[in-house]
Coordinates of C-alpha atoms in Angstrom, one line a residue:
M1 CA 0.0 0.2 -0.1
N2 CA 1.0 3.4 -0.8
T3 CA 3.3 5.2 2.0
F4 CA 1.2 8.2 2.1
W5 CA -2.4 6.3 2.7
T6 CA -0.4 3.9 5.5
T7 CA 0.1 6.2 7.5
L8 CA -3.2 8.2 7.5
L9 CA -5.0 4.8 8.2
E10 CA -2.8 4.2 11.0
I11 CA -3.5 7.5 12.3
N12 CA -7.3 7.2 11.7
L13 CA -7.4 3.4 13.3
V14 CA -5.4 4.6 16.3
L15 CA -7.5 7.4 17.3
T16 CA -10.7 5.6 16.5
I17 CA -9.7 2.8 19.1
V18 CA -9.0 5.8 21.3
Y19 CA -12.5 7.2 21.2
L20 CA -14.4 3.9 21.1
G21 CA -12.7 2.8 24.3
Y22 CA -13.4 6.1 25.7
R23 CA -16.9 6.0 25.0
L24 CA -17.5 2.5 25.7
L25 CA -15.5 2.7 29.4
L26 CA -14.9 6.1 30.4
K27 CA -17.2 8.5 29.6
N28 CA -19.5 8.2 32.3
L29 CA -16.9 8.0 35.1
T30 CA -16.2 11.1 37.2
F31 CA -12.5 10.4 37.1
F32 CA -11.9 13.4 34.7
R33 CA -8.4 14.0 35.2
W34 CA -7.3 10.5 34.3
N35 CA -9.8 10.9 31.3
R36 CA -7.6 13.7 30.1
V37 CA -4.5 11.8 30.5
Y38 CA -6.2 9.1 28.8
L39 CA -7.4 11.3 25.8
L40 CA -4.4 13.3 25.4
C41 CA -1.8 10.4 25.4
G42 CA -4.0 8.4 22.8
M43 CA -4.1 11.4 20.6
L44 CA -0.4 11.8 20.7
L45 CA -0.2 8.1 20.2
G46 CA -1.8 8.7 17.1
L47 CA -0.6 11.6 15.4
L48 CA 3.3 9.9 16.2
Y49 CA 2.7 6.4 15.9
P50 CA 3.6 6.2 12.4
F51 CA 6.3 8.4 12.4
L52 CA 8.1 6.2 15.7
K53 CA 7.6 2.4 14.7
S54 CA 10.1 0.6 12.3
N55 CA 9.2 -1.0 9.7
E56 CA 12.1 -2.4 8.5
V57 CA 12.4 -6.4 8.7
I58 CA 14.7 -7.1 6.3
P59 CA 18.1 -5.6 5.5
P60 CA 19.3 -4.6 2.2
T61 CA 21.7 -7.2 0.9
A62 CA 24.6 -7.3 -1.4
E63 CA 22.7 -8.7 -4.0
A64 CA 19.6 -6.5 -4.2
M65 CA 18.3 -5.2 -7.6
T66 CA 17.4 -1.4 -7.6
L67 CA 14.9 -1.2 -9.8
T68 CA 13.2 2.5 -10.3
L69 CA 10.3 3.0 -13.1
P70 CA 7.4 5.2 -13.3
D71 CA 4.0 3.6 -13.6
F72 CA 4.0 3.0 -17.2
S73 CA 0.2 1.8 -17.1
A74 CA -1.3 4.4 -15.1
R75 CA 0.4 7.0 -18.1
I76 CA -0.6 4.9 -20.6
Q77 CA -3.9 4.7 -19.5
G78 CA -4.0 8.8 -19.1
T79 CA -4.9 9.1 -15.4
D80 CA -3.5 8.4 -12.3
Y81 CA -6.4 8.3 -9.9
N82 CA -4.3 7.1 -7.1
Q83 CA -2.0 10.5 -7.4
W84 CA -5.0 12.4 -8.2
A85 CA -6.5 11.2 -4.7
I86 CA -3.5 12.1 -2.8
Y87 CA -3.7 15.6 -4.1
L88 CA -7.4 16.0 -3.2
V89 CA -6.8 14.9 0.1
S90 CA -3.4 17.5 0.5
A91 CA -5.6 20.2 -1.1
I92 CA -8.2 20.0 1.4
F93 CA -6.2 19.6 4.6
I94 CA -4.0 22.9 3.7
F95 CA -7.6 24.9 3.5
L96 CA -8.7 23.8 6.4
T97 CA -5.3 24.4 7.9
L98 CA -5.2 28.1 6.5
R99 CA -8.8 28.5 8.0
F100 CA -7.1 27.2 11.7
L101 CA -4.9 29.8 11.3
V102 CA -7.0 32.7 10.0
R103 CA -8.8 31.8 13.5
F104 CA -5.6 32.9 15.4
F105 CA -5.5 35.9 13.5
S106 CA -9.1 36.6 14.5
L107 CA -7.9 35.8 18.1
G108 CA -4.9 37.9 17.7
K109 CA -7.6 40.6 16.7
I110 CA -9.6 40.1 20.2
H111 CA -6.2 40.8 22.0
L112 CA -5.2 43.9 20.6
A113 CA -8.6 45.3 21.0
S114 CA -8.2 44.4 24.6
H115 CA -6.5 45.9 27.2
T116 CA -5.6 44.6 31.0
A117 CA -7.5 44.3 33.5
R118 CA -7.8 43.4 37.1
F119 CA -10.5 41.5 39.2
N120 CA -10.5 40.5 42.8
G121 CA -6.6 40.8 42.1
Q122 CA -6.6 38.4 39.2
E123 CA -5.6 39.9 36.1
F124 CA -7.6 39.3 32.3
R125 CA -8.2 41.0 29.5
N126 CA -10.8 43.4 29.1
T127 CA -12.1 43.0 25.4
F128 CA -13.8 46.1 23.2
Q129 CA -15.8 43.6 21.8
Q130 CA -18.4 41.1 23.3
V131 CA -18.0 37.6 23.2
N132 CA -18.4 34.8 25.5
P133 CA -15.9 34.4 28.2
F134 CA -13.1 32.5 27.2
S135 CA -9.2 31.2 28.1
F136 CA -6.2 30.6 25.7
W137 CA -3.0 29.8 26.9
K138 CA -2.2 32.0 30.1
W139 CA -5.0 34.9 29.1
I140 CA -8.3 35.2 30.3
Y141 CA -11.2 37.0 28.0
I142 CA -14.4 38.8 29.7
H143 CA -16.4 41.5 28.4
R144 CA -16.5 42.9 31.8
D145 CA -19.9 45.3 31.1
S146 CA -21.6 41.8 30.1
H147 CA -21.4 40.5 33.7
S148 CA -22.6 40.6 37.3
E149 CA -20.0 40.5 40.2
T150 CA -21.5 36.9 40.9
E151 CA -20.6 35.7 37.3
M152 CA -17.7 37.7 37.3
R153 CA -16.0 35.8 40.4
Q154 CA -17.1 32.5 39.1
I155 CA -15.9 33.1 35.4
V156 CA -12.5 34.5 36.6
A157 CA -12.7 31.0 39.2
H158 CA -13.4 28.9 36.2
E159 CA -11.2 30.2 33.5
L160 CA -8.1 30.7 36.3
I161 CA -7.9 26.8 36.3
H162 CA -7.6 26.4 32.8
T163 CA -5.0 28.8 32.2
R164 CA -3.0 26.9 35.2
E165 CA -3.3 23.5 33.9
L166 CA -2.6 24.5 30.7
H167 CA -5.6 23.0 28.9
T168 CA -4.8 25.0 25.8
I169 CA -2.4 21.9 25.0
D170 CA -5.4 19.4 25.0
V171 CA -7.6 21.9 22.7
L172 CA -4.6 22.2 20.0
I173 CA -3.7 19.0 19.7
S174 CA -7.5 17.7 19.4
E175 CA -7.9 20.4 16.5
I176 CA -4.8 19.1 14.9
C177 CA -6.1 15.8 15.0
T178 CA -9.3 16.9 13.1
L179 CA -7.4 18.7 10.3
V180 CA -5.1 15.2 9.6
C181 CA -8.3 13.3 9.7
W182 CA -10.9 15.9 8.2
Y183 CA -13.0 13.4 6.8
N184 CA -13.3 11.0 9.8
P185 CA -16.7 11.7 11.7
V186 CA -15.3 9.8 14.9
V187 CA -11.9 11.8 15.4
K188 CA -14.2 15.0 15.1
L189 CA -16.2 13.2 17.8
L190 CA -12.7 12.3 19.7
S191 CA -11.9 16.2 19.5
Q192 CA -15.5 17.0 21.1
A193 CA -15.1 14.9 24.1
V194 CA -11.5 15.8 24.9
K195 CA -13.2 19.6 25.2
E196 CA -16.1 18.1 27.4
N197 CA -14.1 16.5 29.6
L198 CA -11.7 19.2 30.5
E199 CA -15.0 21.5 31.3
F200 CA -16.2 18.5 33.4
L201 CA -12.7 18.7 35.1
V202 CA -13.2 22.7 35.5
D203 CA -16.8 22.1 36.8
A204 CA -16.0 19.4 39.4
R205 CA -13.0 21.2 40.7
M206 CA -15.2 24.7 41.0
L207 CA -17.8 22.7 42.9
R208 CA -15.0 21.2 45.7
S209 CA -13.5 24.9 46.2
G210 CA -17.3 25.6 47.8
V211 CA -18.9 27.9 44.8
N212 CA -22.5 27.4 45.3
R213 CA -23.8 24.6 42.7
T214 CA -27.1 26.4 41.8
S215 CA -25.8 29.7 41.4
Y216 CA -22.7 28.6 39.3
Q217 CA -25.1 26.7 37.0
H218 CA -27.7 29.6 36.1
S219 CA -24.1 31.4 35.5
L220 CA -23.6 29.0 32.9
V221 CA -27.0 29.4 31.4
G222 CA -27.1 33.2 31.3
V223 CA -24.0 33.2 29.8
S224 CA -24.9 30.4 26.9
L225 CA -27.9 32.6 26.3
S226 CA -26.3 35.7 26.1
G227 CA -26.0 35.0 22.1
F228 CA -22.5 36.7 22.4
P229 CA -19.6 34.8 19.6
D230 CA -17.8 31.8 20.4
P231 CA -14.1 32.3 19.6
R232 CA -13.0 28.7 18.3
H233 CA -9.3 28.4 19.7
G234 CA -9.4 27.8 23.5
N235 CA -11.4 27.2 26.3
Q236 CA -15.1 28.9 26.7
F237 CA -17.0 29.1 29.8
A238 CA -20.3 28.6 28.2
F239 CA -19.2 25.4 26.3
Q240 CA -22.1 24.2 23.8
T241 CA -23.0 20.9 25.8
L242 CA -24.0 22.7 28.5
K243 CA -26.7 20.1 29.2
K244 CA -24.5 17.5 29.6
R245 CA -22.2 19.5 31.7
I246 CA -25.0 20.2 34.6
L247 CA -25.9 16.1 34.5
M248 CA -22.1 15.2 35.1
M249 CA -22.2 18.0 37.8
N250 CA -25.3 16.2 39.6
K251 CA -23.9 13.1 39.0
D252 CA -22.7 10.7 42.0
Q253 CA -18.5 10.2 42.4
S254 CA -17.9 6.5 40.3
P255 CA -16.5 4.1 43.2
K256 CA -13.2 3.7 42.9
S257 CA -13.1 0.4 41.8
R258 CA -14.2 1.7 38.4
L259 CA -10.7 2.8 38.2
L260 CA -10.2 -0.9 37.2
A261 CA -11.7 0.3 33.7
Y262 CA -8.2 2.2 32.8
V263 CA -6.0 -0.9 34.0
L264 CA -7.8 -2.9 31.2
L265 CA -8.2 -0.2 28.3
T266 CA -4.6 1.0 28.0
P267 CA -2.8 -2.8 27.3
M268 CA -6.1 -2.9 24.8
V269 CA -4.7 0.4 22.8
V270 CA -1.4 -1.0 23.3
A271 CA -2.0 -4.1 21.8
F272 CA -4.0 -3.0 19.0
T273 CA -1.2 -0.7 17.9
G274 CA 1.1 -3.4 18.4
L275 CA -1.0 -5.4 15.9
L276 CA -0.6 -3.4 13.3
S277 CA 3.1 -2.9 13.5
F278 CA 3.0 -6.9 13.5
S279 CA 0.7 -6.8 10.0
C280 CA 3.1 -4.2 8.5
Q281 CA 6.0 -6.3 9.3
K282 CA 4.4 -9.6 8.1
E283 CA 3.4 -8.0 4.6
N284 CA 7.1 -7.1 4.2
L285 CA 7.9 -10.6 5.0
D286 CA 5.4 -12.1 2.9
T287 CA 7.0 -10.2 0.1
F288 CA 10.2 -11.0 0.8
A289 CA 9.3 -15.0 0.9
K290 CA 7.7 -14.3 -2.4
S291 CA 11.0 -13.0 -3.8
K292 CA 12.9 -15.8 -2.3
E293 CA 10.6 -18.6 -3.9
S294 CA 11.0 -17.1 -7.5
E295 CA 15.0 -17.0 -6.7
G296 CA 14.8 -13.7 -9.5
I297 CA 13.0 -10.4 -10.3
I298 CA 11.3 -10.4 -13.9
L299 CA 10.1 -7.2 -14.9
E300 CA 7.7 -6.6 -17.9
R301 CA 6.6 -3.2 -19.1
N302 CA 5.0 -3.1 -22.4
F303 CA 6.5 0.2 -24.2
A304 CA 3.7 0.5 -26.8
A305 CA 1.3 3.1 -26.7
S306 CA -1.8 4.5 -28.5
E307 CA -0.9 7.9 -30.8
T308 CA -3.1 9.7 -28.2
T309 CA -1.1 9.0 -25.3
T310 CA 1.6 10.4 -23.8
K311 CA 4.9 8.5 -24.3
P312 CA 6.0 6.9 -21.2
K313 CA 9.4 8.1 -20.0
I314 CA 12.1 5.5 -18.5
E315 CA 13.5 7.0 -15.4
R316 CA 16.5 4.6 -14.2
I317 CA 17.4 0.9 -13.6
E318 CA 19.9 0.1 -11.8
F319 CA 21.3 -3.8 -11.6
K320 CA 24.5 -4.0 -9.2
A321 CA 26.9 -6.5 -9.9
S322 CA 28.3 -8.6 -7.4
S323 CA 31.6 -6.9 -6.7
P324 CA 31.9 -3.2 -5.8
G325 CA 31.7 -0.5 -8.7
Q326 CA 30.2 -2.9 -11.3
G327 CA 26.6 -2.6 -12.8
L328 CA 24.3 -1.3 -15.3
F329 CA 22.3 1.5 -15.7
I330 CA 19.6 2.0 -17.8
E331 CA 18.7 5.6 -18.1
G332 CA 16.1 7.6 -20.2
N333 CA 14.7 11.1 -20.8
S334 CA 12.2 12.8 -23.3
S335 CA 12.1 16.1 -24.7
A336 CA 9.4 18.4 -25.5
A337 CA 6.0 17.1 -25.5
G338 CA 3.8 16.7 -28.7
E339 CA 4.4 15.1 -32.1
N340 CA 7.6 15.9 -32.0
S341 CA 8.7 14.8 -29.1
T342 CA 11.9 12.8 -29.0
A343 CA 13.2 10.4 -26.3
S344 CA 16.0 7.8 -26.1
V345 CA 17.2 5.3 -23.4
T346 CA 21.0 5.2 -22.9
L347 CA 22.4 1.8 -21.4
R348 CA 25.6 2.2 -20.2
G349 CA 27.7 0.0 -18.1
V350 CA 31.1 -1.9 -18.3
P351 CA 30.3 -5.2 -20.4
A352 CA 33.7 -6.2 -20.7
S353 CA 33.5 -6.6 -17.1
K354 CA 33.9 -10.3 -16.0
D355 CA 31.1 -8.9 -13.5
A356 CA 28.9 -7.3 -15.4
P357 CA 25.6 -8.7 -15.8
L358 CA 24.6 -10.1 -19.4
V359 CA 22.6 -8.4 -22.0
I360 CA 20.4 -9.8 -24.8
V361 CA 18.9 -7.9 -27.2
D362 CA 15.7 -10.3 -29.0
G363 CA 17.8 -13.0 -28.2
K364 CA 21.4 -12.2 -28.8
E365 CA 24.2 -11.2 -26.9
V366 CA 25.2 -8.0 -27.3
P367 CA 29.1 -6.9 -26.2
E368 CA 28.6 -3.4 -26.0
L369 CA 25.1 -1.0 -26.2
S370 CA 24.9 2.5 -27.3
S371 CA 21.5 4.1 -27.5
I372 CA 18.1 2.7 -28.0
S373 CA 14.9 5.0 -28.9
P374 CA 12.3 3.8 -26.5
D375 CA 9.6 3.4 -29.5
Q376 CA 12.2 0.6 -30.4
I377 CA 11.6 -1.0 -27.1
Q378 CA 8.2 -3.4 -26.9
A379 CA 9.4 -5.3 -23.5
L380 CA 12.2 -5.4 -21.0
S381 CA 13.0 -8.1 -18.3
V382 CA 15.7 -8.4 -15.5
L383 CA 16.6 -12.0 -14.0
K384 CA 18.7 -12.9 -11.3
N385 CA 20.4 -15.8 -9.6
K386 CA 18.2 -19.3 -10.3
S387 CA 16.3 -18.3 -12.8
A388 CA 18.9 -16.2 -15.0
I389 CA 21.4 -19.4 -14.2
E390 CA 19.1 -21.8 -15.5
K391 CA 18.3 -20.2 -18.6
Y392 CA 21.5 -18.7 -19.5
G393 CA 24.1 -21.0 -17.6
E394 CA 27.1 -19.7 -16.4
K395 CA 26.9 -16.6 -18.5
G396 CA 23.8 -15.5 -16.3
K397 CA 25.7 -16.0 -13.0
N398 CA 25.4 -12.1 -12.7
G399 CA 22.2 -11.7 -14.1
V400 CA 20.8 -11.0 -17.1
I401 CA 19.1 -8.0 -18.9
E402 CA 16.7 -8.6 -21.9
I403 CA 15.5 -6.4 -24.0
Y404 CA 13.1 -7.3 -26.7
L405 CA 12.1 -4.4 -29.6
K406 CA 9.6 -4.0 -31.7
K407 CA 9.0 -5.9 -34.5
S408 CA 9.2 -4.1 -37.9
P409 CA 6.1 -4.0 -40.1
R410 CA 6.4 -5.7 -43.3

């Protein structure tokens, strides 16, 4: 599978299993701090896992053959749908990232239009624009004239917890997950769960500090009904899922025995990521086993194309011999496209060397090669090891390159 799609698949699978574990086992628990640790570590694992794991299970050997050719079949058909799909996914990701950065610009405008103020000895940013109270990093943004003394005490205390515990980090990482996996609704639900849990955590801290439960809930409802815009970045005092917050505030504390859910869930997530790595290694081993069974590599590409298709371009074939410094290279290039386009393929090597591969053109051994037009080539095959020796005897012990030219019309 293409590395691009493999990476995206691994990120999505890990993030999906992290959310499903939270949804099934942890969502209704009141251990909000443990939930935060689980969700934050799960998101980081999903984003970093494809780049931390090793896919290299087979070291390169001295007899390896390096073949680098374009996909002629896709070019002859006229459209490389896989490449266009990669372009589409990347373009949407870039668009969403730019929109994400624009929101930071809007946040900067709010910051510049606000000024430093204090309430009960606590510093905050008094905004000129009427917005719902929120915090970002170490700053708390409040439109002072829109709130009573009671609301101000509760809002400042609430947002102060967000800033001191750096909840902005969780929010930004969840936003990055939704950018990378913009097509996956489960990852969007994961991002929402992260933000919900942060609010549950702060609400529980507020109630434990002695804040009146009824008064605090009334403040939440009043701010949410103000109709002021909610900045997307940062933590919001009047979060959209207000009903869930009130239900969790009135919920009884979960028994300590329910902590067993974390003990069970963490190994499950680790085992799942390990299974992904094992599957990747198994695929590489299967590929290696098949190559060993054949004891040779045969490459055939049809260079024939209709007049309406683009002529294929031979990039490079490198055939490594057993001795250092020996080898045969096949390179090609094409000039301006169109009816007058020209292309050539050059086979360069050291045929005189005893370690050089055997070169066969239309069944005849060729001691020296100059240039061949790709229009003359019908197919090309590369053999090595047992398959080369069986067909050509001792002459093929260093490998064989077979070139088949098109037959001239009679």
